[in-house]
mmCIF file of C-alpha atoms in Angstrom:
data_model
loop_
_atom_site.group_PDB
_atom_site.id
_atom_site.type_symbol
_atom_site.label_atom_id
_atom_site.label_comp_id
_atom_site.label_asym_id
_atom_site.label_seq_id
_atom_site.Cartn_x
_atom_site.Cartn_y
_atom_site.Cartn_z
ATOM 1 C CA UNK X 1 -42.814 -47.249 -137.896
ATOM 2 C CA UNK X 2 -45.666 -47.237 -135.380
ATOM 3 C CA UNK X 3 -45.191 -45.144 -132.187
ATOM 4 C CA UNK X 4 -45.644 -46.169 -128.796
ATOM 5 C CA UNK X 5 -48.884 -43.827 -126.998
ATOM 6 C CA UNK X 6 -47.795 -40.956 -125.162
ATOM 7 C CA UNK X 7 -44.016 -41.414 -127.055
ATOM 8 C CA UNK X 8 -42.725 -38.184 -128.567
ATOM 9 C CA UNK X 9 -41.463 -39.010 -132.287
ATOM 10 C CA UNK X 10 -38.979 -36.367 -131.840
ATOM 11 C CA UNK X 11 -36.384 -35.187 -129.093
ATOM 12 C CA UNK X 12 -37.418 -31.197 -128.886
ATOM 13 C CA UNK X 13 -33.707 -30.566 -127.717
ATOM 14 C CA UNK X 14 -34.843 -28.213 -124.538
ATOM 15 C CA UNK X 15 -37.427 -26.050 -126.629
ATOM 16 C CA UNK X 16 -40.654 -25.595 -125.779
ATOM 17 C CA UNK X 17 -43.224 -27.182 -128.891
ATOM 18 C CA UNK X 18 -44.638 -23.779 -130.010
ATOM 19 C CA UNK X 19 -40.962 -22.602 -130.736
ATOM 20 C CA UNK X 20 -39.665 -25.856 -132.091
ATOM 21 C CA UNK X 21 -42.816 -25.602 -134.490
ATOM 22 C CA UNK X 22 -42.724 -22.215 -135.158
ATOM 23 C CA UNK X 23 -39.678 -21.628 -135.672
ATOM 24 C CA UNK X 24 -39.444 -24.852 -138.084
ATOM 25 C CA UNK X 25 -42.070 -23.245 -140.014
ATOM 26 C CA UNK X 26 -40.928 -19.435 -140.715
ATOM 27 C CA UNK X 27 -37.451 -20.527 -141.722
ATOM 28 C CA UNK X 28 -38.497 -23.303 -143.719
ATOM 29 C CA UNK X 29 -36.733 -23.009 -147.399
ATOM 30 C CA UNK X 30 -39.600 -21.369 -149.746
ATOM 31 C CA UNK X 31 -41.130 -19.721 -147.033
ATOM 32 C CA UNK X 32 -41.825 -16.168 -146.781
ATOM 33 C CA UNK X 33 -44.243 -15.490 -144.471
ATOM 34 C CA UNK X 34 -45.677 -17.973 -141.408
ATOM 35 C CA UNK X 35 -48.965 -17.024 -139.748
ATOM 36 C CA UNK X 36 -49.345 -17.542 -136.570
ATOM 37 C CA UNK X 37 -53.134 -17.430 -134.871
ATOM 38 C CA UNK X 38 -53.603 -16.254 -131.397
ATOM 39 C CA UNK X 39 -56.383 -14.620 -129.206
ATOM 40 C CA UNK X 40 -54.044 -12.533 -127.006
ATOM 41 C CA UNK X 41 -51.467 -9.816 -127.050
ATOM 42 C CA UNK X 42 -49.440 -11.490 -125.143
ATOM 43 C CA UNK X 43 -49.190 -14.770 -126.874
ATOM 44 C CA UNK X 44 -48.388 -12.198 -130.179
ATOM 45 C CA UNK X 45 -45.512 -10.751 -128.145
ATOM 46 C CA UNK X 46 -44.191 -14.562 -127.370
ATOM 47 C CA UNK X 47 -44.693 -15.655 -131.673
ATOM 48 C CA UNK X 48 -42.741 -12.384 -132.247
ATOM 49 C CA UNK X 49 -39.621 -13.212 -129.645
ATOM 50 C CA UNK X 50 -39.297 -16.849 -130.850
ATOM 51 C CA UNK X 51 -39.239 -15.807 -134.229
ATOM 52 C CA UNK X 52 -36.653 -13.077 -133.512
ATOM 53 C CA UNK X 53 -34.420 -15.727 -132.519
ATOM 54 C CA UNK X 54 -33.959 -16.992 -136.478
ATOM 55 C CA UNK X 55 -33.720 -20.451 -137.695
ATOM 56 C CA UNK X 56 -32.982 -23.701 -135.317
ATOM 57 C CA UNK X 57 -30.138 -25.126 -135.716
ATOM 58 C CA UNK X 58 -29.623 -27.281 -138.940
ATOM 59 C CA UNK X 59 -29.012 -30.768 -136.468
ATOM 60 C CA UNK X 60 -32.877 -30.068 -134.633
ATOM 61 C CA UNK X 61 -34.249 -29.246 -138.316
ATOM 62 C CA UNK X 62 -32.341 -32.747 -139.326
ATOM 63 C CA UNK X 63 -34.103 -34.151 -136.952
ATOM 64 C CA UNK X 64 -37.133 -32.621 -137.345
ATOM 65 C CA UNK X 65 -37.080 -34.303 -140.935
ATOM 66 C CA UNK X 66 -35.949 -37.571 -139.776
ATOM 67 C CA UNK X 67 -38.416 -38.080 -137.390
ATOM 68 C CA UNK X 68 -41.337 -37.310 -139.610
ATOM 69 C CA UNK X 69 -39.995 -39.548 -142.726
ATOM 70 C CA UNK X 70 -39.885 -41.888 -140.177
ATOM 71 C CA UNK X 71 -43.641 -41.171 -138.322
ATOM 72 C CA UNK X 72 -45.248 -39.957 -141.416
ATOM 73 C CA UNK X 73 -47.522 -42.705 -142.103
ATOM 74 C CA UNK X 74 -47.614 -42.209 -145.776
ATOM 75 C CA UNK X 75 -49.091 -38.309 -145.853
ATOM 76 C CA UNK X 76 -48.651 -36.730 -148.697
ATOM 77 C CA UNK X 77 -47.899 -33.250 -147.881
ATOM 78 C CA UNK X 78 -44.141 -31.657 -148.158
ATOM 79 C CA UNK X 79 -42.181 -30.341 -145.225
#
């Protein structure tokens, strides 16, 4: 299903993008390690406070999933 320009596919449910994604992406099952680039202390400090808060919530990483098998115009990779 096409999206409409400038249409989010997904609801972030109040969080900012970087934790959404993030987030998503540590705690993901198989995962042990996520690395995160940045080119400031600062922007380290942030990775390492979103992290700290453990995984979303299993209804945003639901829809997380559900909004790419819906968006995912046929890419092959696994999520």
């Amino acid at each position: 299903q096409a999206m409409r320009s400038g249409e989010p596919a997904l609801d972030a449910g109040g969080l900012e993008w970087d934790e959404l994604a993030l987030r998503f992406a540590a705690f993901a099952p198989g995962v042990g390690c996520a690395i995160a680039g940045t080119g400031s202390v600062e922007h380290l400090r942030r990775n390492a406070a979103l992290v700290e808060r453990g995984p979303l919530p299993p209804e945003v990483v639901a829809a997380v999933r559900s909004a790419f098998a819906t968006h995912d115009a046929g890419w092959e990779g696994q999520i």
